[in-house]
Short mmCIF file of C-alpha atoms in Angstrom, two decimals:
data_model
loop_
_atom_site.label_atom_id
_atom_site.label_comp_id
_atom_site.label_asym_id
_atom_site.label_seq_id
_atom_site.Cartn_x
_atom_site.Cartn_y
_atom_site.Cartn_z
CA UNK C 1 15.62 15.79 14.42
CA UNK C 2 13.45 12.66 14.24
CA UNK C 3 14.06 12.06 10.54
CA UNK C 4 16.09 8.99 9.56
CA UNK C 5 19.73 9.62 8.60
CA UNK C 6 19.48 13.39 9.13
CA UNK C 7 22.44 15.30 10.51
CA UNK C 8 23.04 19.02 11.03
CA UNK C 9 26.33 20.87 10.66
CA UNK C 10 27.58 23.72 12.86
CA UNK C 11 25.45 26.19 10.87
CA UNK C 12 22.25 24.21 11.40
CA UNK C 13 22.18 23.01 7.77
CA UNK C 14 21.09 19.42 7.20
CA UNK C 15 22.72 16.82 4.99
CA UNK C 16 19.55 16.41 2.87
CA UNK C 17 19.73 20.05 1.77
CA UNK C 18 23.47 19.69 1.16
CA UNK C 19 22.71 16.80 -1.18
CA UNK C 20 20.19 18.95 -3.01
CA UNK C 21 22.84 21.63 -3.56
CA UNK C 22 25.25 18.99 -4.85
CA UNK C 23 22.56 17.55 -7.14
CA UNK C 24 21.86 20.94 -8.70
CA UNK C 25 25.41 22.22 -8.99
CA UNK C 26 27.92 19.39 -9.27
CA UNK C 27 26.42 16.50 -11.24
CA UNK C 28 26.93 16.33 -15.00
CA UNK C 29 23.43 15.20 -15.91
CA UNK C 30 24.24 14.90 -19.62
CA UNK C 31 26.92 12.37 -18.72
CA UNK C 32 24.46 10.56 -16.44
CA UNK C 33 21.94 10.37 -19.29
CA UNK C 34 24.61 8.82 -21.51
CA UNK C 35 25.17 6.21 -18.81
CA UNK C 36 21.43 5.55 -18.87
CA UNK C 37 21.42 5.18 -22.64
CA UNK C 38 24.36 2.75 -22.51
CA UNK C 39 22.64 0.71 -19.80
CA UNK C 40 19.46 0.39 -21.85
CA UNK C 41 21.31 -0.53 -25.04
CA UNK C 42 23.28 -3.16 -23.16
CA UNK C 43 20.01 -5.00 -22.43
CA UNK C 44 17.86 -4.08 -25.42
CA UNK C 45 16.49 -7.03 -27.35
CA UNK C 46 18.41 -9.65 -25.36
CA UNK C 47 15.33 -11.21 -23.74
CA UNK C 48 11.54 -11.20 -24.07
CA UNK C 49 11.52 -7.79 -22.36
CA UNK C 50 14.17 -5.08 -22.18
CA UNK C 51 13.47 -4.34 -18.51
CA UNK C 52 11.01 -4.54 -15.65
CA UNK C 53 9.30 -1.42 -14.33
CA UNK C 54 7.76 -1.98 -10.86
CA UNK C 55 4.57 0.04 -10.90
CA UNK C 56 2.35 1.40 -8.13
CA UNK C 57 0.48 3.84 -10.38
CA UNK C 58 1.63 6.86 -8.40
CA UNK C 59 3.41 9.84 -9.90
CA UNK C 60 6.94 8.39 -9.76
CA UNK C 61 6.36 4.96 -11.28
CA UNK C 62 4.00 6.44 -13.90
CA UNK C 63 6.60 9.00 -14.93
CA UNK C 64 9.34 6.34 -14.97
CA UNK C 65 7.32 4.15 -17.32
CA UNK C 66 6.32 7.12 -19.49
CA UNK C 67 9.88 8.42 -19.77
CA UNK C 68 11.49 5.09 -20.63
CA UNK C 69 8.90 4.22 -23.27
CA UNK C 70 8.77 7.67 -24.89
CA UNK C 71 12.45 8.59 -24.62
CA UNK C 72 14.02 5.21 -25.39
CA UNK C 73 11.24 3.17 -27.03
CA UNK C 74 11.92 0.20 -24.77
CA UNK C 75 9.74 -2.87 -24.31
CA UNK C 76 9.13 -3.19 -20.54
CA UNK C 77 7.26 -5.70 -18.45
CA UNK C 78 5.24 -3.67 -15.95
CA UNK C 79 4.96 -5.46 -12.58
CA UNK C 80 2.38 -4.30 -10.07
CA UNK C 81 2.12 -5.54 -6.48
CA UNK C 82 -1.44 -4.91 -5.27
CA UNK C 83 -1.21 -3.92 -1.59
CA UNK C 84 -4.99 -4.17 -1.16
CA UNK C 85 -5.93 -0.49 -0.82
CA UNK C 86 -5.82 0.93 -4.34
CA UNK C 87 -8.10 3.90 -4.93
CA UNK C 88 -10.59 4.06 -7.84
CA UNK C 89 -8.78 7.10 -9.30
CA UNK C 90 -5.52 5.18 -9.25
CA UNK C 91 -7.05 2.17 -11.00
CA UNK C 92 -8.43 4.42 -13.73
CA UNK C 93 -5.05 6.13 -14.09
CA UNK C 94 -3.42 2.72 -14.47
CA UNK C 95 -5.82 1.69 -17.21
CA UNK C 96 -5.27 4.94 -19.11
CA UNK C 97 -1.50 4.72 -18.75
CA UNK C 98 -1.22 1.11 -19.91
CA UNK C 99 -3.49 1.65 -22.90
CA UNK C 100 -1.83 4.92 -23.89
CA UNK C 101 1.72 3.53 -23.74
CA UNK C 102 0.92 0.03 -25.00
CA UNK C 103 2.71 -2.15 -22.45
CA UNK C 104 2.42 -5.66 -21.02
CA UNK C 105 1.38 -5.76 -17.37
CA UNK C 106 1.69 -8.42 -14.68
CA UNK C 107 -0.38 -7.70 -11.56
CA UNK C 108 -0.06 -9.73 -8.38
CA UNK C 109 -2.54 -9.69 -5.48
CA UNK C 110 -1.37 -11.53 -2.34
CA UNK C 111 -3.48 -13.54 0.09
CA UNK C 112 -5.70 -10.98 1.83
CA UNK C 113 -6.06 -12.96 5.07
CA UNK C 114 -2.30 -13.10 5.39
CA UNK C 115 -2.00 -9.40 4.53
CA UNK C 116 -4.27 -8.41 7.42
CA UNK C 117 -2.23 -10.52 9.85
CA UNK C 118 1.00 -8.99 8.58
CA UNK C 119 -0.43 -5.49 8.98
CA UNK C 120 -1.28 -6.08 12.62
CA UNK C 121 2.09 -7.66 13.41
CA UNK C 122 4.15 -4.87 11.83
CA UNK C 123 1.95 -2.22 13.47
CA UNK C 124 2.53 -3.75 16.88
CA UNK C 125 6.27 -4.21 16.41
CA UNK C 126 7.20 -1.10 14.41
CA UNK C 127 4.24 1.28 14.51
CA UNK C 128 4.06 0.83 10.74
CA UNK C 129 1.37 -1.41 9.28
CA UNK C 130 2.81 -1.38 5.75
CA UNK C 131 5.45 -4.10 6.03
CA UNK C 132 3.63 -6.22 3.44
CA UNK C 133 3.55 -3.25 1.07
CA UNK C 134 7.17 -2.14 1.60
CA UNK C 135 8.57 -5.62 1.14
CA UNK C 136 6.18 -6.84 -1.57
CA UNK C 137 6.74 -3.84 -3.83
CA UNK C 138 10.52 -4.23 -3.69
CA UNK C 139 10.93 -8.01 -3.57
CA UNK C 140 8.20 -9.40 -5.81
CA UNK C 141 9.47 -7.72 -9.03
CA UNK C 142 12.87 -9.29 -8.36
CA UNK C 143 11.27 -12.75 -8.23
CA UNK C 144 9.63 -11.92 -11.58
CA UNK C 145 12.98 -10.82 -12.98
CA UNK C 146 14.42 -14.26 -12.23
CA UNK C 147 11.39 -16.19 -13.50
CA UNK C 148 11.26 -14.24 -16.80
CA UNK C 149 15.03 -13.83 -17.16
CA UNK C 150 14.95 -10.01 -17.24
CA UNK C 151 18.16 -8.62 -15.71
CA UNK C 152 17.36 -4.88 -15.84
CA UNK C 153 14.93 -3.33 -13.33
CA UNK C 154 14.08 0.38 -13.31
CA UNK C 155 12.68 2.06 -10.21
CA UNK C 156 11.79 5.74 -10.07
CA UNK C 157 12.70 8.20 -7.37
CA UNK C 158 16.08 7.79 -5.64
CA UNK C 159 16.02 7.74 -1.85
CA UNK C 160 18.55 10.59 -1.91
CA UNK C 161 15.67 13.01 -2.55
CA UNK C 162 14.52 12.54 1.05
CA UNK C 163 17.14 10.65 3.07
CA UNK C 164 20.87 10.10 3.35
CA UNK C 165 20.97 6.30 3.21
CA UNK C 166 22.59 6.91 -0.17
CA UNK C 167 23.81 10.15 -1.68
CA UNK C 168 24.12 11.87 -5.03
CA UNK C 169 27.93 11.70 -5.09
CA UNK C 170 29.50 11.58 -8.50
CA UNK C 171 30.64 7.99 -8.28
CA UNK C 172 27.61 6.45 -6.58
CA UNK C 173 24.63 5.16 -8.57
CA UNK C 174 22.12 3.99 -5.99
CA UNK C 175 21.63 0.24 -6.25
CA UNK C 176 18.15 -1.05 -5.41
CA UNK C 177 19.44 -4.32 -4.03
CA UNK C 178 19.30 -6.53 -0.94
CA UNK C 179 21.51 -4.14 1.02
CA UNK C 180 19.04 -1.31 0.40
CA UNK C 181 16.11 -3.66 1.07
CA UNK C 182 17.47 -4.66 4.47
CA UNK C 183 18.76 -1.19 5.34
CA UNK C 184 15.43 0.62 5.28
CA UNK C 185 12.73 -1.06 3.19
CA UNK C 186 11.75 -4.02 5.37
CA UNK C 187 11.73 -2.21 8.76
CA UNK C 188 14.43 -4.61 9.95
CA UNK C 189 12.08 -7.60 9.67
CA UNK C 190 12.85 -10.30 7.10
CA UNK C 191 10.21 -12.69 5.78
CA UNK C 192 11.91 -15.43 7.81
CA UNK C 193 11.58 -13.25 10.92
CA UNK C 194 7.93 -12.64 10.15
CA UNK C 195 7.28 -16.36 9.74
CA UNK C 196 8.32 -16.87 13.33
CA UNK C 197 6.43 -13.81 14.57
CA UNK C 198 3.08 -15.00 13.20
CA UNK C 199 3.62 -18.71 13.85
CA UNK C 200 0.39 -18.86 15.90
CA UNK C 201 -1.56 -17.87 12.77
CA UNK C 202 -2.85 -20.52 10.35
CA UNK C 203 -0.93 -19.93 7.12
CA UNK C 204 1.29 -21.68 4.62
CA UNK C 205 4.88 -20.45 4.88
CA UNK C 206 4.91 -20.18 1.09
CA UNK C 207 2.52 -17.26 1.53
CA UNK C 208 5.55 -15.22 2.61
CA UNK C 209 7.63 -15.84 -0.53
CA UNK C 210 6.44 -12.61 -2.22
CA UNK C 211 7.83 -10.64 0.72
CA UNK C 212 11.23 -12.31 0.76
CA UNK C 213 14.18 -11.01 -1.23
CA UNK C 214 15.35 -13.59 -3.79
CA UNK C 215 18.46 -15.68 -3.26
CA UNK C 216 21.54 -13.62 -4.13
CA UNK C 217 22.97 -16.58 -6.02
CA UNK C 218 19.99 -16.52 -8.40
CA UNK C 219 20.24 -12.75 -8.86
CA UNK C 220 23.96 -12.93 -9.59
CA UNK C 221 23.36 -15.72 -12.08
CA UNK C 222 20.89 -13.38 -13.77
CA UNK C 223 23.53 -10.59 -13.70
CA UNK C 224 20.82 -8.23 -12.58
CA UNK C 225 21.02 -4.44 -12.54
CA UNK C 226 18.41 -2.74 -10.36
CA UNK C 227 18.60 1.07 -10.39
CA UNK C 228 16.61 4.29 -9.99
CA UNK C 229 15.82 6.38 -13.05
CA UNK C 230 16.37 9.40 -10.79
CA UNK C 231 20.07 8.53 -10.53
CA UNK C 232 20.38 9.32 -14.25
CA UNK C 233 18.06 12.29 -14.78
CA UNK C 234 17.33 15.20 -12.39
CA UNK C 235 14.23 14.30 -10.39
CA UNK C 236 11.44 16.84 -9.91
CA UNK C 237 8.15 15.37 -8.72
CA UNK C 238 6.07 18.48 -9.34
CA UNK C 239 7.22 18.98 -12.94
CA UNK C 240 6.96 15.27 -13.69
CA UNK C 241 3.43 15.15 -12.28
CA UNK C 242 2.41 17.98 -14.58
CA UNK C 243 3.93 16.12 -17.52
CA UNK C 244 2.01 12.88 -16.97
CA UNK C 245 -1.20 14.80 -16.32
CA UNK C 246 -0.80 16.54 -19.66
CA UNK C 247 0.35 13.60 -21.77
CA UNK C 248 -1.38 10.61 -20.15
CA UNK C 249 -4.49 12.15 -18.64
CA UNK C 250 -3.18 11.07 -15.22
CA UNK C 251 -5.32 12.52 -12.43
CA UNK C 252 -4.48 13.41 -8.86
CA UNK C 253 -6.67 12.74 -5.85
CA UNK C 254 -7.48 14.21 -2.46
CA UNK C 255 -5.55 12.58 0.37
CA UNK C 256 -6.48 13.10 4.01
CA UNK C 257 -4.35 15.65 5.80
CA UNK C 258 -2.83 17.11 2.63
CA UNK C 259 -3.54 20.52 1.00
CA UNK C 260 -5.63 19.31 -1.98
CA UNK C 261 -4.81 22.15 -4.38
CA UNK C 262 -1.06 21.90 -3.88
CA UNK C 263 -0.35 18.20 -3.51
CA UNK C 264 -3.08 16.29 -5.30
CA UNK C 265 -0.31 14.29 -7.01
CA UNK C 266 1.26 13.03 -3.78
CA UNK C 267 0.69 9.48 -2.44
CA UNK C 268 -2.63 8.81 -4.15
CA UNK C 269 -2.02 5.05 -4.29
CA UNK C 270 -3.56 4.00 -0.99
CA UNK C 271 -6.86 4.39 0.90
CA UNK C 272 -4.87 4.22 4.14
CA UNK C 273 -2.39 7.01 3.39
CA UNK C 274 -4.11 9.30 5.90
CA UNK C 275 -3.51 6.72 8.64
CA UNK C 276 0.15 6.35 7.60
CA UNK C 277 0.69 10.10 7.83
CA UNK C 278 -1.14 10.28 11.17
CA UNK C 279 1.14 7.56 12.54
CA UNK C 280 4.18 9.47 11.32
CA UNK C 281 2.94 12.58 13.13
CA UNK C 282 2.31 10.71 16.39
CA UNK C 283 5.71 8.99 16.30
CA UNK C 284 7.93 11.72 14.89
CA UNK C 285 6.17 15.02 15.47
CA UNK C 286 5.80 15.85 11.79
CA UNK C 287 3.96 14.45 8.80
CA UNK C 288 3.81 14.57 5.02
CA UNK C 289 2.84 18.25 4.87
CA UNK C 290 6.16 19.12 6.53
CA UNK C 291 7.99 16.73 4.21
CA UNK C 292 6.47 18.12 1.01
CA UNK C 293 6.71 21.79 1.97
CA UNK C 294 10.37 21.23 2.91
CA UNK C 295 10.91 19.90 -0.60
CA UNK C 296 9.24 22.98 -2.08
CA UNK C 297 11.35 25.29 0.09
CA UNK C 298 14.51 23.53 -1.10
CA UNK C 299 13.35 23.99 -4.70
CA UNK C 300 12.58 27.69 -4.03
CA UNK C 301 8.86 27.30 -4.72
CA UNK C 302 7.61 28.26 -1.27
CA UNK C 303 8.56 30.50 1.64
CA UNK C 304 9.05 29.24 5.18
CA UNK C 305 6.07 31.31 6.31
CA UNK C 306 3.79 29.73 3.68
CA UNK C 307 4.98 26.27 4.67
CA UNK C 308 4.38 26.85 8.37
CA UNK C 309 0.84 28.11 7.67
CA UNK C 310 0.06 24.92 5.71
CA UNK C 311 1.52 22.75 8.46
CA UNK C 312 -0.64 24.43 11.10
CA UNK C 313 -3.75 24.10 8.96
CA UNK C 314 -3.44 20.48 7.82
CA UNK C 315 -1.00 18.47 9.89
CA UNK C 316 -1.68 16.13 12.80
CA UNK C 317 -5.46 15.71 12.66
CA UNK C 318 -7.07 12.32 13.15
CA UNK C 319 -8.13 10.93 9.72
CA UNK C 320 -11.56 9.48 9.05
CA UNK C 321 -9.92 6.40 7.55
CA UNK C 322 -8.58 5.48 11.00
CA UNK C 323 -11.98 3.92 11.85
CA UNK C 324 -11.89 1.78 8.69
CA UNK C 325 -8.32 0.77 9.44
CA UNK C 326 -9.10 -0.29 13.03
CA UNK C 327 -12.12 -2.29 11.83
CA UNK C 328 -9.84 -4.17 9.38
CA UNK C 329 -7.50 -5.17 12.19
CA UNK C 330 -10.21 -5.63 14.81
CA UNK C 331 -8.69 -3.20 17.32
CA UNK C 332 -10.18 -0.16 19.08
CA UNK C 333 -8.69 3.31 19.44
CA UNK C 334 -7.31 2.66 22.91
CA UNK C 335 -5.39 -0.34 21.57
CA UNK C 336 -4.20 1.69 18.60
CA UNK C 337 -2.92 4.51 20.81
CA UNK C 338 -1.21 2.07 23.17
CA UNK C 339 0.59 0.43 20.25
CA UNK C 340 1.76 3.78 18.88
CA UNK C 341 2.88 4.99 22.33
CA UNK C 342 5.12 1.96 22.67
#
């Protein structure tokens, strides 16, 4: 009941599961793949790069890059926003992936002092310290698209896999645009808002440009198309993770609070993922174990009993990384709990 956009019908069935049924039974995926092919050919060879692939190094962006290069032989510019907490395993995966596929990569690391201030502000206001990560990952590649004149941007997983902000309906290809950015990416806080919120902090307002969505006039002039690969091919994180492990040597990692044998592919990008999931549990009463087992139940890979046993065993425990996190932001546990309670 605490999940964003979720609704239940008179039979207790939720709209996320209904979307999954529609995805598996009513979409002509061969037609969608033809749409994908036409989109790629429309942009192929027109500029220095055929498209941009925003890249975290996790399972979804790695599969997206792998699929587009191997299936369509495109020339992408890979754009990576460094949120400041990348794990050693992830960095090694990135190196292997880039060398194996042979791609050009642009990596951006923002001002760390500003990042820490943004983390504290968004934690206090929203109980989510990842505002800089949410906004930077989705806005910075769009700035690069304008600077390098690359109209086509490919993201990975559609939000319809987990939420109902958008759906899988036949006529709707999810657009990764400013509407989507403001609807649920930026926590309802624009970069202009944030500038006012941290005005007592010594910074240059240009430091916030990477977190601001580009001017719509500039994007329209570019005639940009920003879409999810998962709108064109059926998305299956478990199968795709197995594929990149086999073909790229991509390795999973152990994440706090997650069953390591089952979900070593899930959210390995960030040292602070355990804290994120702990916050979700404190605020909403569930965490990533519930989210991932629900996905496996929908895909008929797990029983409800198995899922509940995993939830009881792994979910809701205080992560060791919480101490590191609080040291970064110079707060103690009482302050942390008070922030979350509010």
